[in-house]
Structure formats: structure tokens, C-alpha cells
CSV table of C-alpha atoms in Angstrom, one decimal:
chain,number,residue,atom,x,y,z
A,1,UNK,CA,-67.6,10.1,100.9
A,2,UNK,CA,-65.3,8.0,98.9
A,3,UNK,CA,-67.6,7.5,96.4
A,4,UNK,CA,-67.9,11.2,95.9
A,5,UNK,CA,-64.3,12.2,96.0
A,6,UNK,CA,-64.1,9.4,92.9
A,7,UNK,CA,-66.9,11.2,91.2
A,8,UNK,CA,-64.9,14.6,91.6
A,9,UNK,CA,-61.4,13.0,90.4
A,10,UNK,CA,-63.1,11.7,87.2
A,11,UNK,CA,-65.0,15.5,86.2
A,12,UNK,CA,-61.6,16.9,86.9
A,13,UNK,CA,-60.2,14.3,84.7
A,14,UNK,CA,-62.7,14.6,82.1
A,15,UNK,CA,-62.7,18.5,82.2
A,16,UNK,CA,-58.8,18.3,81.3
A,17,UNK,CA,-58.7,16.1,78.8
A,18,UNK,CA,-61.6,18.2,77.1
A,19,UNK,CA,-59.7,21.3,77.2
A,20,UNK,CA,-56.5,19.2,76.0
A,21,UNK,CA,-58.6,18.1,72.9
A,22,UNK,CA,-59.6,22.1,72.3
A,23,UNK,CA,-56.1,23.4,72.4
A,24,UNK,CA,-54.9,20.5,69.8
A,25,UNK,CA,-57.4,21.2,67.6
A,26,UNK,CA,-57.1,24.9,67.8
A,27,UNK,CA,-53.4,24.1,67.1
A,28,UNK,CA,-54.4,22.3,64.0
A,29,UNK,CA,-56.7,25.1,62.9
A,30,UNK,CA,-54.1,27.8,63.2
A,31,UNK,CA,-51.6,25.3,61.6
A,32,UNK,CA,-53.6,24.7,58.6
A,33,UNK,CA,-55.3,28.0,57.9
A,34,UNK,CA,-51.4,29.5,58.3
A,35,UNK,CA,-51.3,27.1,55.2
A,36,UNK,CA,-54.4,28.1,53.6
A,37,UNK,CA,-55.6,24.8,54.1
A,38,UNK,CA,-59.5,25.4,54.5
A,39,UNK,CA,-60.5,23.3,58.0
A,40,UNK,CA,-64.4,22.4,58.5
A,41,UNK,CA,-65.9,21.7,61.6
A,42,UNK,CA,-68.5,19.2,62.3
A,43,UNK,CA,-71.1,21.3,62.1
A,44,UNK,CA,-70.1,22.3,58.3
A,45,UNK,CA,-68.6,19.2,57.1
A,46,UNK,CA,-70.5,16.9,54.8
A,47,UNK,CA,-70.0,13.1,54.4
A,48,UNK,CA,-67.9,12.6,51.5
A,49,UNK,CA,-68.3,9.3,49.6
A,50,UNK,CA,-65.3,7.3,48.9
A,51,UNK,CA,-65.0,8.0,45.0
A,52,UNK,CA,-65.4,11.5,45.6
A,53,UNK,CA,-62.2,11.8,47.9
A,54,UNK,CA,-60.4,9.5,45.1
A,55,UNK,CA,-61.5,12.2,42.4
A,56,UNK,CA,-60.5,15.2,44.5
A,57,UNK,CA,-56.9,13.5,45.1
A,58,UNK,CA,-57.0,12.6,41.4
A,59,UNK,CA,-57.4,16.1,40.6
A,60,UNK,CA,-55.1,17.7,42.8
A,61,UNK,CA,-52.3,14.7,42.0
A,62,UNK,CA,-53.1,16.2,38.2
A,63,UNK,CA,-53.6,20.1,38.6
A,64,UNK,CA,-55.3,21.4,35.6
A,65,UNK,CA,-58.7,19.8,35.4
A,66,UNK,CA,-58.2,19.7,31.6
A,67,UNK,CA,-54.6,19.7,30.0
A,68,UNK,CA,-53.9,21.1,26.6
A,69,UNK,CA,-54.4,17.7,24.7
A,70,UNK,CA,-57.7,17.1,26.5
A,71,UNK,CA,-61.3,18.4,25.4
A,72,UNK,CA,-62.5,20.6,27.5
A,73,UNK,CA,-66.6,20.3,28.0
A,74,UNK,CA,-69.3,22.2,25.6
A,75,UNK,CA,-72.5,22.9,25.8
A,76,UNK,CA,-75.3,19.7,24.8
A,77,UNK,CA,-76.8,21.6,21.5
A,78,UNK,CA,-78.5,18.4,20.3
A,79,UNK,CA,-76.1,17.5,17.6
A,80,UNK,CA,-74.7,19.2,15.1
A,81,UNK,CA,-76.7,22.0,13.9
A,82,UNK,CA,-74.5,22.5,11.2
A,83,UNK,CA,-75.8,19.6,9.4
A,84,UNK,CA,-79.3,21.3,9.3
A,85,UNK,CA,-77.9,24.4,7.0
A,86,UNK,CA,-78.1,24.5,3.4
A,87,UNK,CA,-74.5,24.6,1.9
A,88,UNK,CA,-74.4,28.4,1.5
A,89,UNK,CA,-75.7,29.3,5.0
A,90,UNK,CA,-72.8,26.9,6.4
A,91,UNK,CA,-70.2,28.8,4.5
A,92,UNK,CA,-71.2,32.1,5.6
A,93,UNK,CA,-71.7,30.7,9.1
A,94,UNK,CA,-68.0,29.0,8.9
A,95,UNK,CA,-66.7,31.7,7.7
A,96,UNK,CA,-68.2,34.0,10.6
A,97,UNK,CA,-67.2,32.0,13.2
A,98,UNK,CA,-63.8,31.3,12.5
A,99,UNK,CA,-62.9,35.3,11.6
A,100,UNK,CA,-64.6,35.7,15.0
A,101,UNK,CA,-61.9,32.4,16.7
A,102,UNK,CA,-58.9,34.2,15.5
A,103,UNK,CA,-59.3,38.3,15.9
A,104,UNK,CA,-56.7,39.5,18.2
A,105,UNK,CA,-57.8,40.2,22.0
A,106,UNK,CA,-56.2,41.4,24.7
A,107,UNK,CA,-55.2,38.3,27.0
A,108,UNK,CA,-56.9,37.5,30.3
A,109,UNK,CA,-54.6,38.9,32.7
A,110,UNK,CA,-54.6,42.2,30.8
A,111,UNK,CA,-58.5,42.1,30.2
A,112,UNK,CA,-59.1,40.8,34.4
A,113,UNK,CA,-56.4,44.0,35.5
A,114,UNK,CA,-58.5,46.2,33.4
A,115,UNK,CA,-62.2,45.4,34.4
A,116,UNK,CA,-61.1,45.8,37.5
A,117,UNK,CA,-58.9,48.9,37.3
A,118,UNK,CA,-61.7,50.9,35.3
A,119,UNK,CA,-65.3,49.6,37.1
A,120,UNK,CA,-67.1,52.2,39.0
A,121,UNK,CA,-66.0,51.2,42.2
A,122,UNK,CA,-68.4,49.0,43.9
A,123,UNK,CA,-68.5,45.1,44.2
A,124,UNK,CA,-70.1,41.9,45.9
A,125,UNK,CA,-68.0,41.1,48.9
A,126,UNK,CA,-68.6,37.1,49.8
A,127,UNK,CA,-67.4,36.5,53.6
A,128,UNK,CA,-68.0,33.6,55.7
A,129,UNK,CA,-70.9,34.4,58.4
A,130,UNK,CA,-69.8,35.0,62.1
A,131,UNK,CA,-73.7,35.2,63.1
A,132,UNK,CA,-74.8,32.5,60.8
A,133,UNK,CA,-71.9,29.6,60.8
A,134,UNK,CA,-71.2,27.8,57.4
A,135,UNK,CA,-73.0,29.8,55.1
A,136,UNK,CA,-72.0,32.9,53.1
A,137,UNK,CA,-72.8,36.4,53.5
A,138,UNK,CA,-72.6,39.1,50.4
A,139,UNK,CA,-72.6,42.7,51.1
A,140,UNK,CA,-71.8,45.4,48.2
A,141,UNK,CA,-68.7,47.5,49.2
A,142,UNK,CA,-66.3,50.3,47.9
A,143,UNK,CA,-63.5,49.1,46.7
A,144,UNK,CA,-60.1,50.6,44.9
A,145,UNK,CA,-57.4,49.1,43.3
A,146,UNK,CA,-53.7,49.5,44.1
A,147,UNK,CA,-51.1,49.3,41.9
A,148,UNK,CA,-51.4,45.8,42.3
A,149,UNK,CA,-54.9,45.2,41.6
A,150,UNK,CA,-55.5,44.5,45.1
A,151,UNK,CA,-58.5,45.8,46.0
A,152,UNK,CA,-58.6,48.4,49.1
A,153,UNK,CA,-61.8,49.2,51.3
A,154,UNK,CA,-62.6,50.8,53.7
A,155,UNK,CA,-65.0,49.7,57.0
A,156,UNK,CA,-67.3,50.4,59.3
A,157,UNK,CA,-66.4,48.2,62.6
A,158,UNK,CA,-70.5,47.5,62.6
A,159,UNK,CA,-70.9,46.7,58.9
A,160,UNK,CA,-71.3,43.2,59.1
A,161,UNK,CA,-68.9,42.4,56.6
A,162,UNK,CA,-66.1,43.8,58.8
A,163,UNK,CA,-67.2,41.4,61.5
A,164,UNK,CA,-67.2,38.3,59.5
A,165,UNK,CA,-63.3,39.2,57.9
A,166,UNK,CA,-62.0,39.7,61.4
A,167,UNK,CA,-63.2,36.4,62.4
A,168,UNK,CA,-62.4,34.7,59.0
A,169,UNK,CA,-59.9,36.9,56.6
A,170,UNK,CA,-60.8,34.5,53.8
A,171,UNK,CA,-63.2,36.0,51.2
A,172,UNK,CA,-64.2,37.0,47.7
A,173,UNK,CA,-65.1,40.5,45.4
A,174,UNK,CA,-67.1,40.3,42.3
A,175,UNK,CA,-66.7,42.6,40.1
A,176,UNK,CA,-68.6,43.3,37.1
A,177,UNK,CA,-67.6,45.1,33.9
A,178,UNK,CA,-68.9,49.1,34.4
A,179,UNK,CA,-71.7,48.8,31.6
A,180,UNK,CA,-72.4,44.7,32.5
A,181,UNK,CA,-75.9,44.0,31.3
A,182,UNK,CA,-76.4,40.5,31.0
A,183,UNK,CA,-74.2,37.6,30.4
A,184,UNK,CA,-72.7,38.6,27.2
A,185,UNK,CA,-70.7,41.0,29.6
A,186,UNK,CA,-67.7,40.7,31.8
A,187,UNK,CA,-67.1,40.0,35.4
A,188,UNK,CA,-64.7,38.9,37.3
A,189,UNK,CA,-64.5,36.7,41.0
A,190,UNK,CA,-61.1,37.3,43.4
A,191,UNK,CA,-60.9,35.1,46.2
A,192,UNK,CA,-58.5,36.0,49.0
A,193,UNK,CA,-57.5,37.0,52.6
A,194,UNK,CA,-58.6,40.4,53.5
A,195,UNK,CA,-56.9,42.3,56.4
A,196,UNK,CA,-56.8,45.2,58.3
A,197,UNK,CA,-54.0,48.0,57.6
A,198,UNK,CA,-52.3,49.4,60.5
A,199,UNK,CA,-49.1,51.0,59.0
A,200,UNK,CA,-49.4,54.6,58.7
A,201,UNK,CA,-47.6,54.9,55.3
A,202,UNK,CA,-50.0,52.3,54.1
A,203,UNK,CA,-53.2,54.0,55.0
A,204,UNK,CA,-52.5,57.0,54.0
A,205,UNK,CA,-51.8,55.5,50.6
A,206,UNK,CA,-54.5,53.5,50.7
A,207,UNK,CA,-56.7,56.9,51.4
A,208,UNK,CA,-55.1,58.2,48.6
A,209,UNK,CA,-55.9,55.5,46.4
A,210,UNK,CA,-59.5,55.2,47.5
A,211,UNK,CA,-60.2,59.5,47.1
A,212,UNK,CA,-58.9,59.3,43.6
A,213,UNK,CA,-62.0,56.0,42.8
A,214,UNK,CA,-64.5,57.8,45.4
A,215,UNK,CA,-63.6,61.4,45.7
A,216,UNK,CA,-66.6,62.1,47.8
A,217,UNK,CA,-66.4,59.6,50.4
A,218,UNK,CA,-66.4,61.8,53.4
A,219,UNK,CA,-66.7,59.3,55.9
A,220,UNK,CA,-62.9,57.5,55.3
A,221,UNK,CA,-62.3,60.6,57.9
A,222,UNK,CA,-64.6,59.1,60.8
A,223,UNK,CA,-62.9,57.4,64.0
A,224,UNK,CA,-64.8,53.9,63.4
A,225,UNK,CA,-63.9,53.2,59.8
A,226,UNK,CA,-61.0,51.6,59.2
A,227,UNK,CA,-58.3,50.3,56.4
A,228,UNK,CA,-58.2,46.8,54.6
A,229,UNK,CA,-56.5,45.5,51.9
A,230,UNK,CA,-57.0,42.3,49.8
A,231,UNK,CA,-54.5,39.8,48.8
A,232,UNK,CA,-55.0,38.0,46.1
A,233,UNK,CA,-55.0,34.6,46.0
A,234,UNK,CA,-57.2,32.8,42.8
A,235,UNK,CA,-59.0,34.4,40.5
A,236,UNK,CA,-61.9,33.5,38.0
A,237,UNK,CA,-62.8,35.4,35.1
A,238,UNK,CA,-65.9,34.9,32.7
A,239,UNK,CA,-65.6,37.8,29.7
A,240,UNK,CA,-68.8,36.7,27.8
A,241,UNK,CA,-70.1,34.0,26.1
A,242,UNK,CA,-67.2,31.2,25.1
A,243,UNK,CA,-64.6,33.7,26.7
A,244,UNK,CA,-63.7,32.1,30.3
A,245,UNK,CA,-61.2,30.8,32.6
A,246,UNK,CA,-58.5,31.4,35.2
A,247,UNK,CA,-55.4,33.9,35.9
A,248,UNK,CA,-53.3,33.4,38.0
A,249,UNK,CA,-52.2,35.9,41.3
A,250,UNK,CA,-48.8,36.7,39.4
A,251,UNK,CA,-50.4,36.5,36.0
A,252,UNK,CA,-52.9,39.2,37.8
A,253,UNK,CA,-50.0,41.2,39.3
A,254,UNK,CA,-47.5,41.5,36.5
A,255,UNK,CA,-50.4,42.4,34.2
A,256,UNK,CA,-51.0,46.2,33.7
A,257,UNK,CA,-54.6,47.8,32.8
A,258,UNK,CA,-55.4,48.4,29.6
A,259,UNK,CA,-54.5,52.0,28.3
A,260,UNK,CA,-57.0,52.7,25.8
A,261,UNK,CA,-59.6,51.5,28.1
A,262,UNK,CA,-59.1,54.2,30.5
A,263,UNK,CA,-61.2,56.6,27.8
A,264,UNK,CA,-62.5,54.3,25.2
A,265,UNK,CA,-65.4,54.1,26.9
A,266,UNK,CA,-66.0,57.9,25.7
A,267,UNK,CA,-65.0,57.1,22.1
A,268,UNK,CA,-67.7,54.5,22.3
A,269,UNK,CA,-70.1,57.2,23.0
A,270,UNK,CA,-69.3,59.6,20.4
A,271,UNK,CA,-69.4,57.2,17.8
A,272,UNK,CA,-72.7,56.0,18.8
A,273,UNK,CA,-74.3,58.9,19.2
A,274,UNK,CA,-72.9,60.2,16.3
A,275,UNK,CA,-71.7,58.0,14.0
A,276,UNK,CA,-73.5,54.4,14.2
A,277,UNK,CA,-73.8,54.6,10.4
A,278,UNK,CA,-69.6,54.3,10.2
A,279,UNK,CA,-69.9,51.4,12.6
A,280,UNK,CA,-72.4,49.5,10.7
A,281,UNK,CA,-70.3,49.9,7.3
A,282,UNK,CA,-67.1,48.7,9.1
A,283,UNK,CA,-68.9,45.6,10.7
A,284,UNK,CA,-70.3,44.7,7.3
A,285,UNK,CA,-67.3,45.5,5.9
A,286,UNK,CA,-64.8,43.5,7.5
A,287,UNK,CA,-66.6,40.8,9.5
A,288,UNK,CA,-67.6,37.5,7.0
A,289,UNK,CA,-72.0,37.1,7.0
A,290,UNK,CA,-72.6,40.3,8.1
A,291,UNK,CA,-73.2,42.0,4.7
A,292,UNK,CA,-76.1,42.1,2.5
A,293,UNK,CA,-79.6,42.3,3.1
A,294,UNK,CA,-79.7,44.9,5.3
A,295,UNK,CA,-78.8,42.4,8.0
A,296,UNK,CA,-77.3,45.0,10.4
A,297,UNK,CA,-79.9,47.1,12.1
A,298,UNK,CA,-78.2,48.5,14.8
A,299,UNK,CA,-74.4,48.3,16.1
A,300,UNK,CA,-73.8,49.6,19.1
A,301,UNK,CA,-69.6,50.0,20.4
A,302,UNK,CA,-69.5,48.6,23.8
A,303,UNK,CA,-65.8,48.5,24.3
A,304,UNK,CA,-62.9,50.3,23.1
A,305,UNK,CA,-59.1,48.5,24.0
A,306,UNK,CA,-55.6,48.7,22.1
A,307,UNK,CA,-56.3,46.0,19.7
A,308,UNK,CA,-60.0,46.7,18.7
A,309,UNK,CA,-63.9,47.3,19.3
A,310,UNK,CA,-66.3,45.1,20.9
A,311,UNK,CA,-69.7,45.6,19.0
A,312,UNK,CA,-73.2,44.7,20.0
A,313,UNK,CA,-74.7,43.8,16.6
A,314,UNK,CA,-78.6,44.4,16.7
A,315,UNK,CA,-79.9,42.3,13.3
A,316,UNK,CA,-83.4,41.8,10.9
A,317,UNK,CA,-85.4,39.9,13.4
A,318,UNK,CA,-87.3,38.6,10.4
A,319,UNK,CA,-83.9,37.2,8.9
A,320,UNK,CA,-82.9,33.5,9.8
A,321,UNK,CA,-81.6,33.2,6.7
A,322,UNK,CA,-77.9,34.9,6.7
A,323,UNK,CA,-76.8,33.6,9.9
A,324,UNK,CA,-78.9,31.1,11.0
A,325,UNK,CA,-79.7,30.8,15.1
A,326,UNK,CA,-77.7,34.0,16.0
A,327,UNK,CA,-80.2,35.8,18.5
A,328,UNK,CA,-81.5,39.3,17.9
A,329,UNK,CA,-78.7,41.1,19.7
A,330,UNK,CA,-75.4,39.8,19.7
A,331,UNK,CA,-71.7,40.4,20.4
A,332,UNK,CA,-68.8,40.8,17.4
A,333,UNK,CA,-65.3,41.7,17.6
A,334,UNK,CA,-63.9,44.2,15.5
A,335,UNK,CA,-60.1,44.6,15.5
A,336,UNK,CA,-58.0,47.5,14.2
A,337,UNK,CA,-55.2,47.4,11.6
A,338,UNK,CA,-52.6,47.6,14.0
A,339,UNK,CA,-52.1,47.7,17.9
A,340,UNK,CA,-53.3,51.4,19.1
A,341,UNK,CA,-51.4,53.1,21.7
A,342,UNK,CA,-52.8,56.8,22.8
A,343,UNK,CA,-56.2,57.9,22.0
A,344,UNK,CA,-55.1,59.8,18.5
A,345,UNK,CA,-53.8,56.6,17.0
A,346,UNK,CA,-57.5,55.4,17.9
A,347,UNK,CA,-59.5,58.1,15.7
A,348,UNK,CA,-56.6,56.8,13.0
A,349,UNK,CA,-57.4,53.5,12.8
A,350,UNK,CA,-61.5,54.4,12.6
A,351,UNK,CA,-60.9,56.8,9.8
A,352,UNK,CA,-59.2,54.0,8.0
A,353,UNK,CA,-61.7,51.8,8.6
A,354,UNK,CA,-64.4,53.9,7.5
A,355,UNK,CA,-62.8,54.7,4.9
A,356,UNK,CA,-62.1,50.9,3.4
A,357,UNK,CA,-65.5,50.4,4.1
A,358,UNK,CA,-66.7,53.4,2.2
A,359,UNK,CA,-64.9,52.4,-0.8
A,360,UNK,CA,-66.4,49.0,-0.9
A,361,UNK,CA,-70.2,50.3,-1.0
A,362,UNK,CA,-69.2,52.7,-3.3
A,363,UNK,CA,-67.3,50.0,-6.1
């Protein structure tokens, strides 16, 4: 009897300490994720080596993985295929290359607020998985942004999704440029918290906001969807080929969308529909390599911002000669004179355009 009164005083003892254990470490969980201070549990955690802690530390003791005075990595192209060009070809090369280095562009805070301002309204959403522990799920949701940028939804208490955020707010939206293609285009990764709404000024400008993206979305009105809201917390942004990096959250917040964007996709149009002919003439005109030999087959206006035209360039598949290793299709930019403002100043600065380059085939 002794013996089994022992045995009961050591569960009890065990069964408290186990539970004192829980509580610290759900105290250290709620401590750290109030610091956004990502906490793994065994069951996600992998061994880490020694040197790779010492580089992580390294890193964050540094910030920036690459400062300005450091090179940054490029891509292994076997040497320098410059030295492979005969003397002309690396001219008209150089001289491509560095017109295209130093053509204005709208900055990446401006160019991030814009992608994500004027896309159609639909995005990957990365959560962490309630039903499957430690690995991610993706679902494509509705989104809108606020004035902000931050991106509004709204959700179905079964969508999966909804049940992964309420367990873990941290997440991610991709976002791709509205005509993305391929990898010449842009897109755009926001990592966050996302959380439920529950103010009733904020939903119902958070309705508003989200009618305006997706004026047929009927079902905002039913009893089980409900309001989040995404703040932003990081941000990655790849705009093509050589055009990458970060922004940060007040970089992203302070930035405003692009005006010219919000109907330069409809100039694009026209002018490819109607008027390719003008667009080949100004590439050739004003962008080094690009005239001559009939080079220019096709160029097709895929973007239209304040400071110029990004132009998909279709050239002579049977000439390797002009510009040596440029594939098939590929991406130029074409800036205007002078910064454009409202849409009027934009059919300027093309007539100009058109016209410099009309004078030049004509002399």
C-alpha cells in the first residue's frame, strides 16, 4: 500500500511539472511571436551545423547581405562572351547595353505600389498548414488594396486558408504583374500578419474597397465570410530579368501607384493594334543596335508609366549578327523626352517621338 501511494505521489509529480514545462514554453511562444521572432518546434526544427549559426549571426550582426562597395553575385556565363565578338558587334552591343543601364525607371517602391494597385485582383496566398504542420499551403484569393497597399480579403470561415491564418497570422501574397507571361514579367512577394477586421468603420471600408476591385462579388454579403486585412511586413520584388530586390514596409507605404499606369495599359493597346509601325521606328530610332537590317520584326508595348514604354522587341531569327545572343523576343525600355503626367501629355510625347523618328528614315 505504501508502495502504491509512492507510485501515485511521483505521476502527480510528474504530471505537474509537465504542465509547468507547457505553460513556460507557451509563454515563450507568445513572447517571441509578439516579437515577430519565428519559434520552431521540434517537430519542424532542423539540426543546424555550427558554421551555419555563425553565418546567420554574421549576417544579421551586418544587415544587408551585400553593401554598396561589395559585388553583388551574377550569373556563371562561362567567361566573358564579349571577347568572342568581332569589334563592331561589341560596339553596338556596348552601346545597347549601356543606353538600356541608364534609361530612367520608375523606382521600386513606386513600380511594387503600382503592380499591386493595378493587377486584376487575385493572388497566391502562402499560410502555414493547421492540418499539415510545418509545411506551406497556397490558395489563390481576392484581394484589394487600401490606401496603403495593404491588401484586404475577404473569407469563407471553411476556406482553408482562413483556418491556417487564425491559427498562425503569419503569411505571404504573390502577386503577379496583370499581363505576366513568363519571367521577363513582374511580380511581387508580401510577407506579413494577416488578421481579422472587427471594427465596423473598417469593414465597411474595407467592403468598399473590395466592390470597387470586384464589383460582382456577391457573396462579401453572406453571414460566414468575413474581413481581413494584411500588414505588411517585408517585401520582395523581381520586375524582370536583372531588375530585382527589396522595399521596404515604409518605402511600400509612402510610395503612391503610378498614374499613368492606371490607363497605359489601354494606350498600349491602341498603339499595337494600330500603330506597331510608329513603335518599331521609335525603337530603332532611339535605342543603339536596333537599326538596320530589318532587325525589328515585331514590337509589341507592354507597359505604359510616367517616364516611358516597356517594349517587347520580336527580332530576324536568322540574324545573330547585330546583336549577338539576344533571344528571339526580348524586353527594351523606351523612355519619353520628359516625365508625363495625365494621359494627353502621353499622346504628346509619342507624336514627338514618331515624329524624330520619321525624320531620320526620311534624311
Amino acid at each position: 500500500m505504501t508502495f502504491f501511494r509512492y507510485f501515485v505521489a511521483v505521476l502527480v509529480i510528474l504530471a505537474v511539472l509537465a504542465s509547468s514545462v507547457a505553460q513556460a514554453w507557451t509563454n515563450v511562444a507568445t513572447f517571441a511571436w509578439k516579437g515577430h521572432v519565428p519559434v520552431s518546434t521540434s517537430s519542424c526544427a532542423r539540426p543546424r551545423s555550427e558554421a551555419h549559426r555563425h553565418s546567420r549571426a554574421t549576417v544579421a550582426a551586418r544587415g544587408p547581405l551585400f553593401s554598396a562597395s561589395e559585388k553583388a553575385p551574377k550569373h556563371d556565363v562561362g567567361g566573358n562572351p564579349m571577347d568572342q565578338l568581332t569589334p563592331e558587334q561589341q560596339e553596338r552591343v556596348q552601346a545597347f547595353m549601356e543606353y538600356q543601364q541608364s534609361v530612367p525607371r520608375i523606382g521600386f517602391p513606386t513600380d511594387v505600389r503600382s503592380l499591386v494597385q493595378y493587377n486584376h485582383g487575385f493572388a497566391v496566398m502562402s499560410t502555414n498548414s493547421k492540418s499539415m504542420p510545418c509545411y506551406p499551403g497556397g490558395s489563390v484569393v481576392g484581394f484589394a488594396p487600401d490606401e496603403e497597399g495593404r491588401p484586404i480579403f475577404v473569407f469563407s470561415g471553411m476556406s482553408s486558408h482562413t483556418v491556417d491564418i487564425l491559427a498562425d497570422p503569419r503569411c505571404s501574397v504573390t502577386i503577379a504583374d496583370k499581363n505576366f507571361k513568363g519571367a521577363a514579367d513582374g511580380r511581387v512577394n508580401l510577407m506579413g500578419t494577416c488578421n481579422r477586421l472587427k471594427d465596423p468603420e473598417e469593414i465597411a471600408k474595407a467592403k468598399e474597397i473590395y466592390l470597387q476591385k470586384h464589383p460582382g462579388a456577391f457573396w462579401v454579403e453572406f453571414g460566414d465570410f468575413f474581413w481581413y486585412r494584411m500588414e505588411v511586413e517585408a517585401i520582395r520584388f523581381v520586375g524582370g530579368f536583372a531588375r530585382a530586390g527589396t522595399v521596404t514596409p515604409k518605402e511600400y507605404k509612402e510610395a503612391s501607384p503610378d498614374p499613368i499606369m492606371a490607363f497605359g495599359q489601354a494606350i498600349a493597346q491602341h498603339m499595337n493594334e494600330d500603330h506597331m509601325s510608329a513603335t518599331i521606328a521609335m525603337v530603332e530610332h532611339y535605342i543603339p543596335g536596333l537599326s538596320g537590317d530589318n532587325y525589328v520584326k515585331e514590337a509589341v508595348i507592354n507597359r505604359v508609366d510616367s517616364l516611358g514604354m516597356d517594349v517587347k522587341i520580336t527580332r530576324d531569327k536568322d540574324n545573330e549578327d547585330r546583336l549577338p545572343g539576344q533571344p528571339q523576343q526580348f524586353k527594351v525600355r523606351l523612355p519619353f523626352p520628359t516625365p508625363v503626367t495625365e494621359r494627353k501629355d502621353v499622346k504628346v510625347a509619342i507624336m514627338e517621338m514618331t515624329n524624330a523618328a520619321s525624320e531620320t528614315q526620311k534624311s
